[in-house]
Structures are given as structure tokens and as C-alpha cells.
Short mmCIF file of C-alpha atoms in Angstrom, two decimals:
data_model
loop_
_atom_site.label_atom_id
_atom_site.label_comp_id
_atom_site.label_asym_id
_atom_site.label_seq_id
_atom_site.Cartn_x
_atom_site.Cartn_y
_atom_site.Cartn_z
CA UNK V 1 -26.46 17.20 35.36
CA UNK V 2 -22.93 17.59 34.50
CA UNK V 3 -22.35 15.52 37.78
CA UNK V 4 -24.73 12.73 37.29
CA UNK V 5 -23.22 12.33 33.82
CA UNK V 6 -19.45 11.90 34.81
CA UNK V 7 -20.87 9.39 37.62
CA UNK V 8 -22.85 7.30 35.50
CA UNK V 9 -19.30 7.55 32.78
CA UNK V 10 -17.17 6.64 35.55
CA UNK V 11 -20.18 3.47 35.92
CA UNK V 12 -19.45 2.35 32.50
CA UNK V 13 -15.87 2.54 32.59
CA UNK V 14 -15.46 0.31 35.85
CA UNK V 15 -18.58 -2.24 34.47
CA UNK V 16 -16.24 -2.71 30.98
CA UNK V 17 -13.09 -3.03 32.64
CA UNK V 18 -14.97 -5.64 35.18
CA UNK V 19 -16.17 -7.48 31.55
CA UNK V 20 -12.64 -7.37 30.30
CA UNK V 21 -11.71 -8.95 33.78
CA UNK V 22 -14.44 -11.73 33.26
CA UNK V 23 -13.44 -12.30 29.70
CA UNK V 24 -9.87 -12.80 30.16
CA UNK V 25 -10.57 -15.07 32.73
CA UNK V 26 -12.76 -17.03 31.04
CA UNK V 27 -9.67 -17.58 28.35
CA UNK V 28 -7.62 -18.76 30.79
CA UNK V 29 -9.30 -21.30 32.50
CA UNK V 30 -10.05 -21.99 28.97
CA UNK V 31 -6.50 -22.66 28.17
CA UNK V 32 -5.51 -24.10 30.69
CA UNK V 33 -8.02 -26.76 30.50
CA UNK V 34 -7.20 -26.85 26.63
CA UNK V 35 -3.75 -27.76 28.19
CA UNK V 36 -4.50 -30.40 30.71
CA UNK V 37 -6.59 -32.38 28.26
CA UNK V 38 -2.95 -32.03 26.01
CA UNK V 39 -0.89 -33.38 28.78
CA UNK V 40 -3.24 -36.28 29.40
CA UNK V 41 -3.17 -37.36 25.48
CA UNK V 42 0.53 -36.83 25.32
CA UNK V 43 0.93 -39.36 28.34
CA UNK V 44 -1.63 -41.99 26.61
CA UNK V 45 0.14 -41.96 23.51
CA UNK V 46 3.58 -41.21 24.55
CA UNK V 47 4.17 -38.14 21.99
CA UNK V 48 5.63 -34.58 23.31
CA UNK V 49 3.57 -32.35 23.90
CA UNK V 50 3.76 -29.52 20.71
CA UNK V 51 1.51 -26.90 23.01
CA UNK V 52 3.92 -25.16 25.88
CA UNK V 53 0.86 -24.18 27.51
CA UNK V 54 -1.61 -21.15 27.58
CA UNK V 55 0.58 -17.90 27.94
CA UNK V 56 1.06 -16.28 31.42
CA UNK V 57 -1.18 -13.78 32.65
CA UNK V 58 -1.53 -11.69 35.16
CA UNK V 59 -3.79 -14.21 37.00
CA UNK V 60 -0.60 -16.45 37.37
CA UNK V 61 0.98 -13.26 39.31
CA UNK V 62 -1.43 -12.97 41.81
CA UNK V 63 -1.35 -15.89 44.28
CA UNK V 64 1.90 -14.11 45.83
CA UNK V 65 -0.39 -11.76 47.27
CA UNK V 66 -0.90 -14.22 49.72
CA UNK V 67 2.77 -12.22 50.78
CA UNK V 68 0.65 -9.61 52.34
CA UNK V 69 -1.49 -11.67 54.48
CA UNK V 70 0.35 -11.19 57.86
CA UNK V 71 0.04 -7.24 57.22
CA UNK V 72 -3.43 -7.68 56.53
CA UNK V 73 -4.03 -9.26 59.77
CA UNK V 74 -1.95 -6.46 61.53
CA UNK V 75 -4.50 -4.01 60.81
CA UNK V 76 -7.21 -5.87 62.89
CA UNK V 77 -4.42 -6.49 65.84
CA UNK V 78 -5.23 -3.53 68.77
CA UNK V 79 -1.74 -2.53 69.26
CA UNK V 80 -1.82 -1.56 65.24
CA UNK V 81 -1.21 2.62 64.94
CA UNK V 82 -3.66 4.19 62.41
CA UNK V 83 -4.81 1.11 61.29
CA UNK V 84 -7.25 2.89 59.03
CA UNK V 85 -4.37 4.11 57.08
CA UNK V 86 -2.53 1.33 56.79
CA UNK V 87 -5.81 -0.24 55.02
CA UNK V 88 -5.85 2.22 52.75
CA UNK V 89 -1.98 1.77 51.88
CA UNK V 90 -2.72 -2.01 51.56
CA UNK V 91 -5.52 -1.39 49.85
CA UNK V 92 -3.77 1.42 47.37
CA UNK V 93 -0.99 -1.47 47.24
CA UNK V 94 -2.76 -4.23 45.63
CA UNK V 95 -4.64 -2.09 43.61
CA UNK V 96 -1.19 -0.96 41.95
CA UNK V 97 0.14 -4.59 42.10
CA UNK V 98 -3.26 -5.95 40.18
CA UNK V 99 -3.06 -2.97 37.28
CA UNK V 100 0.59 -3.32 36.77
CA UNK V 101 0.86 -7.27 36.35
CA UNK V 102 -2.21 -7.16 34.15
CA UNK V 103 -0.48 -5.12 32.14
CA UNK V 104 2.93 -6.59 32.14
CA UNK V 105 2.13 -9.46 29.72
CA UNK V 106 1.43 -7.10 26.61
CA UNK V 107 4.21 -5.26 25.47
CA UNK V 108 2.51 -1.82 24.54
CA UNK V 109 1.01 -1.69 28.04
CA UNK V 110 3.99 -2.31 29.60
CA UNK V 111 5.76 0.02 28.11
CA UNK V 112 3.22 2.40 28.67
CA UNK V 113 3.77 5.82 30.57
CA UNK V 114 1.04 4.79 33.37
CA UNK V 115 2.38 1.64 33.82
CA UNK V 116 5.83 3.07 34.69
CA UNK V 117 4.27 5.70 36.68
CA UNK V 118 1.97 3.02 38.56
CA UNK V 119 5.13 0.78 39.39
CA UNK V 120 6.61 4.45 40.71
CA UNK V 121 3.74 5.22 42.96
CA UNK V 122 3.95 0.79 43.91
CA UNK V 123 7.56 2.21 45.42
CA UNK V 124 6.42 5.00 46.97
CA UNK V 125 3.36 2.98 49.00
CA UNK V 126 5.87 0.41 49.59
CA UNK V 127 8.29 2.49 51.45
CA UNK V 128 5.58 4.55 53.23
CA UNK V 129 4.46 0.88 54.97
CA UNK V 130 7.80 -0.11 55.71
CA UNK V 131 8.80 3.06 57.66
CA UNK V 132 5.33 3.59 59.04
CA UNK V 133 4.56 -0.06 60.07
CA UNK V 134 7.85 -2.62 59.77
CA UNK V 135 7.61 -6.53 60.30
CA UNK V 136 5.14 -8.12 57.78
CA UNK V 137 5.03 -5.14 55.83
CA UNK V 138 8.54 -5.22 54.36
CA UNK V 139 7.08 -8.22 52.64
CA UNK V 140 6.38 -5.56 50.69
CA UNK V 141 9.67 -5.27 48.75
CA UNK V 142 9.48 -8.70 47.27
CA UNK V 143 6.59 -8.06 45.88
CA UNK V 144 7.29 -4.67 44.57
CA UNK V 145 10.32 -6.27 42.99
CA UNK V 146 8.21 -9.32 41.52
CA UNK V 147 5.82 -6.78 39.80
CA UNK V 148 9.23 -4.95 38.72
CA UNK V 149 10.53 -7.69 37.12
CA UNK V 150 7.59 -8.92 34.91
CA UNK V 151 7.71 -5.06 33.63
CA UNK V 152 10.93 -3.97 33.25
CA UNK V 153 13.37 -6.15 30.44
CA UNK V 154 16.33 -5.28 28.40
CA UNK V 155 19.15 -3.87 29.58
CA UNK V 156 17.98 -1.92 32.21
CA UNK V 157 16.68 -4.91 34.56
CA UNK V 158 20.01 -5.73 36.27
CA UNK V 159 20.33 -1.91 37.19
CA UNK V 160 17.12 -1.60 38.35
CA UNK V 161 17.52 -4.70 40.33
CA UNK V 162 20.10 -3.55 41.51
CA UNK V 163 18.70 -0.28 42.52
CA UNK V 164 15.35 -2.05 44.25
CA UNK V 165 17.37 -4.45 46.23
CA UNK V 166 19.65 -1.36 47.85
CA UNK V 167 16.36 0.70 48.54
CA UNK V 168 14.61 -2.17 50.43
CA UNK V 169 17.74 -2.92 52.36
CA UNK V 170 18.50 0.56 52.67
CA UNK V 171 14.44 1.16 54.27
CA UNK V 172 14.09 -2.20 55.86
CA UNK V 173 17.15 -1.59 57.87
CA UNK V 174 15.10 1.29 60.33
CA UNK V 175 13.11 -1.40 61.25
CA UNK V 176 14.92 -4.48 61.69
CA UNK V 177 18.41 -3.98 61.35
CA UNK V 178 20.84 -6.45 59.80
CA UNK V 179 17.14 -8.79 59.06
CA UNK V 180 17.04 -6.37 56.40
CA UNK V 181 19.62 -8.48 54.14
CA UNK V 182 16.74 -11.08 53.93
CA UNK V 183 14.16 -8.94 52.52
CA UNK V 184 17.47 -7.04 49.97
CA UNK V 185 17.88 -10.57 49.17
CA UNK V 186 14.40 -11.87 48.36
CA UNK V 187 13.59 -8.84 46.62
CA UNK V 188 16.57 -8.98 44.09
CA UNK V 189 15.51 -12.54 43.81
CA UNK V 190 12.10 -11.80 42.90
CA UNK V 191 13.05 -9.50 41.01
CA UNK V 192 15.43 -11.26 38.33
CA UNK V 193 13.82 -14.47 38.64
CA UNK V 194 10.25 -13.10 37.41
CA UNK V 195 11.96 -11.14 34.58
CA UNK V 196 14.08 -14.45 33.78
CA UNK V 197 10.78 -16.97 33.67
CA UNK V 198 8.91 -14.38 32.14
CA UNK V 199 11.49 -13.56 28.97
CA UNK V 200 11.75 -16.93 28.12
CA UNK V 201 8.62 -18.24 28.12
CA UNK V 202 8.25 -14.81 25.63
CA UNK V 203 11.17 -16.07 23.85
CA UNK V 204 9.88 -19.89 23.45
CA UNK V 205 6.60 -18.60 22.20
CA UNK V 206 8.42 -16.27 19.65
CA UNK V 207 10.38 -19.24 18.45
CA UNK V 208 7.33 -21.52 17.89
CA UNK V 209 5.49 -18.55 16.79
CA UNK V 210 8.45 -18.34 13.93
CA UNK V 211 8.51 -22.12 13.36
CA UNK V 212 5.16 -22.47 12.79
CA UNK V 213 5.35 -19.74 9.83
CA UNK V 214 8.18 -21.13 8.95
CA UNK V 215 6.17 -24.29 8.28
CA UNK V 216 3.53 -22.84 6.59
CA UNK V 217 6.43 -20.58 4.11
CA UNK V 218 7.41 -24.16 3.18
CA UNK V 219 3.46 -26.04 2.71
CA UNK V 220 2.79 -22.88 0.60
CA UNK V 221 5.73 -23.04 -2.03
CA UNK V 222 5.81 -26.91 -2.17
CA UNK V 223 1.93 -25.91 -3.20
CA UNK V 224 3.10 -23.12 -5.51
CA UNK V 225 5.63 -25.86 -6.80
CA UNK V 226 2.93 -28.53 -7.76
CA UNK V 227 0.89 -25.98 -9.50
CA UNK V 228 3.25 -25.07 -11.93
CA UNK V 229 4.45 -28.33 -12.51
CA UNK V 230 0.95 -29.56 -12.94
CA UNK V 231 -0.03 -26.55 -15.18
CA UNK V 232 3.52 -27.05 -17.21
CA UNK V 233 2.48 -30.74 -17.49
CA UNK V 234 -0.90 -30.82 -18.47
CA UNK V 235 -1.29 -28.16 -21.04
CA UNK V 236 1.88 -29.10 -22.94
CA UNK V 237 0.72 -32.72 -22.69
CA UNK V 238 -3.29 -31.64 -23.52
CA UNK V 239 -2.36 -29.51 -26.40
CA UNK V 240 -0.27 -32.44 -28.19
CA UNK V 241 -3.05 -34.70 -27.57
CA UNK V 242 -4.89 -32.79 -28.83
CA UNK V 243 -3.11 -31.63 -31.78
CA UNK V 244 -1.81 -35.13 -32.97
CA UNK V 245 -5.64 -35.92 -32.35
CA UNK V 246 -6.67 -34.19 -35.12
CA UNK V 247 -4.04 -35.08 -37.05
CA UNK V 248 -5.00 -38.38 -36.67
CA UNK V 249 -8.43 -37.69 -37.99
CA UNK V 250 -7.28 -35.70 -40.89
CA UNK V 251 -5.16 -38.84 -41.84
CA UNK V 252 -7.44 -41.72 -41.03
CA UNK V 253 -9.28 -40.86 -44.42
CA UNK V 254 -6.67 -41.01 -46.71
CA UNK V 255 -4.05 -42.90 -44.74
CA UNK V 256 -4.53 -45.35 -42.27
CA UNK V 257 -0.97 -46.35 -41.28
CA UNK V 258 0.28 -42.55 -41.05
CA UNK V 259 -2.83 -42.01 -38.54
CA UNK V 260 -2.18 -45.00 -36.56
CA UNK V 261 1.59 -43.46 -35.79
CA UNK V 262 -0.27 -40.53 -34.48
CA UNK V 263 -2.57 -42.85 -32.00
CA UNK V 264 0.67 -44.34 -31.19
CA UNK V 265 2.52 -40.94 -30.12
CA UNK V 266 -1.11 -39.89 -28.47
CA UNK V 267 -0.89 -43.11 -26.31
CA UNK V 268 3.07 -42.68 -25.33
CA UNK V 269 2.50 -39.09 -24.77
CA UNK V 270 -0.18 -39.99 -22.44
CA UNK V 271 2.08 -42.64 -20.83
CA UNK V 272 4.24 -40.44 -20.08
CA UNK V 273 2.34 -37.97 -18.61
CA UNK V 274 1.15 -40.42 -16.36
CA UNK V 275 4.68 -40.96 -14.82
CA UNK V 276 5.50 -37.26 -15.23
CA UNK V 277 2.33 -36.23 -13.06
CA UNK V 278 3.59 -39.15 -10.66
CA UNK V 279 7.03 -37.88 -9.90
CA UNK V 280 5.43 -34.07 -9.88
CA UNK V 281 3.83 -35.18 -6.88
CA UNK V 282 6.82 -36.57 -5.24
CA UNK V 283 8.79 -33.45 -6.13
CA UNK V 284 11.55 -35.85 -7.90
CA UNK V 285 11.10 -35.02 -11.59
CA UNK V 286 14.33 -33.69 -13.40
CA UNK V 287 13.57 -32.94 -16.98
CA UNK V 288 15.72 -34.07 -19.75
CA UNK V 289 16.75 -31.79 -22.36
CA UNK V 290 16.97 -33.83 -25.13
CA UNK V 291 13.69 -35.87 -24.80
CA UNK V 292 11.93 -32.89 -23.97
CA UNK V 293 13.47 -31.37 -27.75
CA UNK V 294 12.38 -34.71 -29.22
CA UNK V 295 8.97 -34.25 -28.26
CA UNK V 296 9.11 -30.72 -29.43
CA UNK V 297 9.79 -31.59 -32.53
CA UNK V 298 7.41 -34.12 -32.65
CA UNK V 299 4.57 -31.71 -31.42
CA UNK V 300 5.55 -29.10 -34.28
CA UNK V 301 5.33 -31.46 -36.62
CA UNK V 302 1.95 -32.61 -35.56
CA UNK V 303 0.42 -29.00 -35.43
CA UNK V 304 1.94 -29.10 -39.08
CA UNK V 305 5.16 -26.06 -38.01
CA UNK V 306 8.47 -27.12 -39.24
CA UNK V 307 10.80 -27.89 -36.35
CA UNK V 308 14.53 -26.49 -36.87
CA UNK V 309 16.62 -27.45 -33.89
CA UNK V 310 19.87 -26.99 -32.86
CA UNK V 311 21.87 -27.88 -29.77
CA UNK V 312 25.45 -27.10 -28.76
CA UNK V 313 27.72 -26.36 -26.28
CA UNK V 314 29.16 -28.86 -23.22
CA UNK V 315 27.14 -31.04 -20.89
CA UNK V 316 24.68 -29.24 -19.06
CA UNK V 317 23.73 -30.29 -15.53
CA UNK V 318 20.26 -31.99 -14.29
CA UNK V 319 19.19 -28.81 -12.65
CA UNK V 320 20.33 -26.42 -16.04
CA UNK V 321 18.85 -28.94 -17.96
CA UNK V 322 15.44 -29.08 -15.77
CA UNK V 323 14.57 -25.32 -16.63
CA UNK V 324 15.43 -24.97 -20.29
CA UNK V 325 13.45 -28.26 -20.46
CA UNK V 326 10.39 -26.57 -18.83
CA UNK V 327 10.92 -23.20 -21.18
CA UNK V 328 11.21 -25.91 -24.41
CA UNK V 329 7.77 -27.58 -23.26
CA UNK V 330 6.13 -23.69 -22.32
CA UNK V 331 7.18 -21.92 -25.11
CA UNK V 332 6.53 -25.10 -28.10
CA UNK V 333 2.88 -25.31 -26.46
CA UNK V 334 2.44 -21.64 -27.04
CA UNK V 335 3.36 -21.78 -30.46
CA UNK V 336 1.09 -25.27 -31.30
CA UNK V 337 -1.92 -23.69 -29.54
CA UNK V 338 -1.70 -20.03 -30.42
CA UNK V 339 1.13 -18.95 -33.26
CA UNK V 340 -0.71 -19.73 -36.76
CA UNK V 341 3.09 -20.60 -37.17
CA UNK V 342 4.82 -22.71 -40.47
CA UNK V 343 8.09 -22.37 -38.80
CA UNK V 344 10.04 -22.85 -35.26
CA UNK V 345 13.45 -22.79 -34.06
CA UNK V 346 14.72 -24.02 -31.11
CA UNK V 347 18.80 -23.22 -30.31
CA UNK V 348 20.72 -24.45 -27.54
CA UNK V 349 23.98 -22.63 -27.13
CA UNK V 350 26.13 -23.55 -23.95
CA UNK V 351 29.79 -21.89 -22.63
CA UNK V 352 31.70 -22.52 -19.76
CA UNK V 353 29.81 -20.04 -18.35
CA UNK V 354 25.62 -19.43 -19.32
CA UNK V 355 23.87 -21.35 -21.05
CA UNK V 356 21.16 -19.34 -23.80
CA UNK V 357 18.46 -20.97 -25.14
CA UNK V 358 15.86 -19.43 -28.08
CA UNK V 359 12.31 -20.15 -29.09
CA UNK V 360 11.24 -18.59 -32.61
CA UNK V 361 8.51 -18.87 -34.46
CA UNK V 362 6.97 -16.86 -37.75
CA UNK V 363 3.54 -17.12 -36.23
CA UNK V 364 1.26 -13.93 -35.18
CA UNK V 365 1.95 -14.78 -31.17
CA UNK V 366 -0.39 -15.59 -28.64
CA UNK V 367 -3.71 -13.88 -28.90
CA UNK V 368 -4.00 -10.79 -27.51
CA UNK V 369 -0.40 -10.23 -26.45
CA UNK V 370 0.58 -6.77 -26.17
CA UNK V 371 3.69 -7.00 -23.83
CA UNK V 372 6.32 -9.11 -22.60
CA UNK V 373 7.72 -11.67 -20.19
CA UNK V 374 10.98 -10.91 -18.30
CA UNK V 375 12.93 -11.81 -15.34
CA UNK V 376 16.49 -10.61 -14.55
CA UNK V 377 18.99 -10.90 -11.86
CA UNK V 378 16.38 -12.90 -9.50
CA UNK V 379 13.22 -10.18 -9.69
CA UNK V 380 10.37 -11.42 -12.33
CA UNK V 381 8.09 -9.08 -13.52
CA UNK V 382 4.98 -9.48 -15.95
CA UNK V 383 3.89 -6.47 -18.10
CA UNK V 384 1.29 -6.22 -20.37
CA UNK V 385 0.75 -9.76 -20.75
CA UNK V 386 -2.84 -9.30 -21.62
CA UNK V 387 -4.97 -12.08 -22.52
CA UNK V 388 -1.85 -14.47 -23.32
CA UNK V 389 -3.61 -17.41 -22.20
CA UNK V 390 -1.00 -20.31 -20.83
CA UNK V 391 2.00 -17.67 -21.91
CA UNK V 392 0.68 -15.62 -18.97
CA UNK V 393 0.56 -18.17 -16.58
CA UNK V 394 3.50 -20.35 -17.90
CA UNK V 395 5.91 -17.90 -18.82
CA UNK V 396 5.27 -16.00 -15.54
CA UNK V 397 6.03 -19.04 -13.19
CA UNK V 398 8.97 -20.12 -15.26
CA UNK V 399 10.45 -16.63 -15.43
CA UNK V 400 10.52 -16.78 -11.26
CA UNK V 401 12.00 -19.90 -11.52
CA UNK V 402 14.72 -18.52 -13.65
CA UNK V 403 14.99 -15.44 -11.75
CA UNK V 404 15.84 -17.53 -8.40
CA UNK V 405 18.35 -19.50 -10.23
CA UNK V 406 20.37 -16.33 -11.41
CA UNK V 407 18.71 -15.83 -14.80
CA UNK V 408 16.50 -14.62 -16.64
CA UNK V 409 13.61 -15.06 -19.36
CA UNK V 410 12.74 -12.65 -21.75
CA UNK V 411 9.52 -13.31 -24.24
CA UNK V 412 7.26 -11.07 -26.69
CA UNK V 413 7.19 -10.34 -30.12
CA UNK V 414 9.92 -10.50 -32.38
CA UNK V 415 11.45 -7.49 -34.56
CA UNK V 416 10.46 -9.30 -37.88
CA UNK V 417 7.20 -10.63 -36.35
CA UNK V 418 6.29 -14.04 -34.57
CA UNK V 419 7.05 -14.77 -31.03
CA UNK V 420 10.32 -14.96 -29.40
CA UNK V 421 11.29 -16.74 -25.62
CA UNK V 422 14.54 -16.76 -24.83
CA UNK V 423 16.41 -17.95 -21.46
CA UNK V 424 19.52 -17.48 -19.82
CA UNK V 425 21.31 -19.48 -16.84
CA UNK V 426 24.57 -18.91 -15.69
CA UNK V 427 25.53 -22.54 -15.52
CA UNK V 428 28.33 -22.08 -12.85
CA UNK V 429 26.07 -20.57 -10.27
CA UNK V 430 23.65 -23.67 -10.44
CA UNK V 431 26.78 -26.14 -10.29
CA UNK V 432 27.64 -24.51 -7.53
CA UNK V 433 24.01 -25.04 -5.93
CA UNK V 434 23.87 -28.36 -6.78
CA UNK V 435 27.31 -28.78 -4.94
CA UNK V 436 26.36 -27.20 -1.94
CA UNK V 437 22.67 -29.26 -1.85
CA UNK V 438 24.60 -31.94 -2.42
#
């Protein structure tokens, strides 16, 4: 019983490896067809070809087999001793050679224990036919030394090369003298050359490998860019449409010319969105300060809050001027579509050294705040944002964008009540940048 059941496991273990055989196959021919068909359309059109091919295998390995032909042949010639045994050696031989290149292409396997131990027992055959037999069988070494090479990397190759080439000299020389400095020499050949291909085609792959993430790093935060630009656009811009909207219908009653202004302003602001959203797209938009104030006051004023801004300080530059810009439109559209404000205050205040800018309004905050914004020394963290609304998304995205420029942004409730957003750049460091992009 016990018997029948470790034949019938031993069965199932040969049939899956003999699947895994098929399989891996299959994926070969596969790509390498996948290949061809590249090749042909890069010569039609002319254009490189991006694919370096389907990675090695071990099927690419075992053509050199063919090595051992003229040994295989000995063991049908009469004057062969023991040819039995030397069938079994050739046998054990490519048995050892077939396991060990398989395994040579994945980097766990072949640093695996029985793959060491396999290429140690490929010696030890390898030797025992070159003693016992001589002639074809030193070819042998070569291929001991190819199967060597696609296994062993690092530091220890040249040693071990090194080390291979003197044993096969050292055992082919019983047999044929100084004709052993061939077989030394193609087996340190073999040897180095395999590891050689075999590393850089690794090393090529890893490099595309890289690029291509590299590549997709750069599609995903030109993607996160255009979000928050096109969130940072559209709600500021939607919420003064819409405030100066009803505005406009609260005046159109009582005073026709005073709602007409605000149809005007609805119709510029939408303008201007319009070429906003266009350079968002093109990733050429630099916000100016002061036309992105003189909309905030003319927002507040709108959503009936009394604007109180100051600015001062020395010129700012286009990227400094950029983010408070975008902290201006956030935190003003916070306070139209959420505060319950009468009053807002928006301060400037530049040095030689940071620029500080303040948002404050006398409203109840966004609803359902019950934490803060903040981002410091390039790390932005939300906490207990809650159901902020835009100040959750907005505020978040700009306080990264802060954060990577050297700032920070700090926003929550004030310590006399309203809402408070205040930012910090240190004005140098983005010179500095812009220098360097420059």
C-alpha cells in the first residue's frame, strides 16, 4: 500500500514537472514569435525595435548538447569499455545539464542549495568520463563550464573560472597531453562568455524594466497634476458663478444695472476659466498673485463677506507666486461656499527670506470640520478633516504641493472662532529651483 502510494506520488510529480516543461515551452515559442512579428514591423516602418526579445531560457542552452554527440556515438563503437556505464554517465550528465540551466534563469533557483549541489555532482560525472573514457568526452568540460557560467555571477565567477579551467586542463591532460590546453581554453571561454551574455541581457531587462516605471511614475503625477488643477479651477470658478448668480437675481428686482455688473463678472469669470482650463492641460499655467486677490475680493463681495486685503513685502517669483495664488483661490472658495462669514482677510507678508500668507474669516468653518490641514518640512498630513467638503480635497493637494516646495500649510479653526489657512514658502529655496530648472 505504502509502496503503491509513493509510486503513484512519484507519477504525479514527474507528470507536473513534464506540464511545467510543456508550458514553458509553449511561452517561448510564444515569444519568440511575438518577437519576429516585432522585427518584421520595425523593418516596414523603419522604427527601433522597443522589445529586446523574449528572455533566455533554458531552451536557448540546450542546442550545445549537440557537444556530446561524438561521445554518444562512442558508446555504440565495439572497441568502447563498459559502454553500459558510460550511458549511464551520459545519461546522468544531461540530466544534470537540463535541471541546472532550467534553473539558471530565475534567481531563487539558482541560488538554490540543489542547484549548487547539482552543478557539484555535473563536476564529478564530468571528470569520471574524462578519466574513464578521454577523446570526445572531454567535450565535457565546456559544457560543464557553460552550465557554470549561466549559474554562478558576482564576484565569485572569475575564481571559479578560474578554478574550472585548471581542473579540466589538469584531468584532460591523462588523456591527451598538451591537447588539453584546448579543452582549459574552451572551457574558461564558455565559461565567462555565458556568464557575460547572460548578465547583460539581465542587466538590459532591469534597465527597461526601471524605465518603463519610470514612465509610468511620470503619466501618474502629470495625472495627479491635472486633477488638482482641474478641481482648484472648477470649484473656485463654479462657486463664484454661482454666487454672483444669485446675486444677480437678488438685484435684477430692484436694480437692473447693479445685476447686469454681476452677469458681466459671471461671463469674464467664465472666460477665464476657459483659458485657465486650457493652459491646465498644457501644464503652462503660472498664477498671478494679484489677479488672483482681485478676484478674491470680488468673490467676497459677491457672497456679501467684506474683503480686507493686504499685500507687502518684495517681488515674489512666478513659482512663489503660483502657490499662494492657488491657497488665495482654495481657501476664498471655502469661505464663499461654507463660512456663514461677514468678514475675510487676506495678508501677504514677504522677507528676503519666506514669504507668509493668511486667510481669516469670522465664519463657523466648513461643515463638519473637526481637525486640521498641515504640511511641514516636505511631509503633508491630513487629520481629522471630516466631512470638509473641497477643504479636504483642496487643502490636502495644496498642502503637498507646499510641502515639496519647502513649506508648509497649516488650516483649522481659529482661537476666536472662524477659519484660518495660512502658508509659508521659503522664497530662496524656490529661486533657487527655478535657477537650476532654468
Amino acid at each position: 500500500m505504502t509502496q503503491g502510494s509513493g509510486n503513484g506520488s512519484w507519477w504525479r510529480r514527474a507528470s507536473c514537472r513534464t506540464d511545467a516543461w510543456q508550458a514553458a515551452r509553449a511561452d517561448w515559442k510564444s515569444d519568440m514569435e511575438r518577437f519576429k512579428a516585432d522585427q518584421r514591423t520595425a523593418r516596414e516602418t523603419g522604427a527601433p525595435v522597443e522589445n529586446p526579445g523574449p528572455p533566455p531560457t533554458g531552451f536557448s542552452l540546450l542546442p550545445w548538447l549537440l557537444l556530446g554527440m561524438g561521445a554518444f556515438s562512442n558508446v555504440f563503437q565495439a572497441g568502447t569499455p563498459q559502454p553500459w556505464l558510460g550511458a549511464l554517465g551520459l545519461l546522468a550528465f544531461n540530466s544534470l545539464y537540463i535541471y541546472v540551466v532550467f534553473r539558471a534563469f530565475v534567481k531563487e533557483k539558482r541560488e538554490a542549495r540543489s542547484t549548487r549541489v547539482a552543478l557539484v555532482l555535473m563536476g564529478v560525472v564530468t571528470c569520471a568520463l574524462a578519466i574513464g573514457y578521454g577523446g570526445n568526452w572531454l567535450y565535457f568540460f565546456p559544457l560543464l563550464g557553460l552550465a557554470t557560467g549561466a549559474v554562478t555571477r558576482g564576484p565569485w565567477l572569475g575564481r571559479t573560472g578560474l578554478c574550472l579551467t585548471a581542473l579540466a586542463v589538469a584531468v584532460s591532460a591523462v588523456q591527451d597531453g598538451w591537447d588539453a590546453v584546448n579543452i582549459g581554453y574552451g572551457t574558461f571561454l564558455s565559461t565567462m562568455v555565458t556568464a557575460a551574455i547572460l548578465s547583460l541581457s539581465e542587466a538590459v531587462r532591469e534597465l527597461r524594466a526601471a524605465r518603463e516605471e519610470l514612465a509610468r511614475r511620470a503619466v501618474e503625477k502629470e495625472r495627479l497634476r491635472f486633477s488638482r488643477d482641474l478641481h482648484d479651477l472648477l470649484g473656485h470658478t463654479l462657486s463664484v458663478i454661482v454666487v454672483k448668480s444669485e446675486a444677480a437675481r437678488r438685484l435684477a428686482l430692484r436694480d437692473m444695472d447693479a445685476a447686469l455688473a454681476q452677469i458681466t463678472d459671471i461671463e469674464s469669470v467664465g472666460r477665464q476659466a476657459l483659458t485657465e482650463i486650457r493652459e491646465a492641460v498644457t501644464g503652462y499655467r503660472e498664477g498671478s498673485l494679484s489677479t488672483e486677490l482681485d478676484r478674491a475680493r470680488s468673490a467676497l463681495e459677491a457672497a456679501s463677506i467684506e474683503p480686507v486685503v493686504r499685500h507687502s513685502g518684495p517681488p515674489l517669483t512666478a513659482d512663489t507666486e503660483t502657490l499662494l495664488s492657488w491657497v488665495v483661490r482654495e481657501a476664498v472658495t471655502n469661505a464663499v461656499r461654507h463660512s456663514g462669514a461677514s468678514r475675510c482677510e487676506i495678508a501677504v507678508e514677504g522677507t528676503a527670506e519666506r514669504v507668509r500668507l493668511r486667510v481669516v474669516d469670522d465664519g463657523r468653518g466648513p461643515v463638519g470640520a473637526v481637525g486640521a490641514v498641515s504640511a511641514v518640512g516636505g511631509v503633508g498630513a491630513v487629520s481629522g478633516v471630516g466631512a470638509m467638503g473641497s477643504a479636504g480635497t483642496g487643502l490636502k493637494g495644496l498642502s503637498e504641493r507646499l510641502a515639496a516646495a519647502g513649506g508648509r500649510l497649516e488650516a483649522g479653526p481659529g482661537p476666536r472662532g472662524g477659519f484660518v489657512v495660512t502658508a509659508e514658502l521659503p522664497v530662496e529655496v524656490l529661486e533657487r529651483e527655478v535657477a537650476r530648472v532654468g
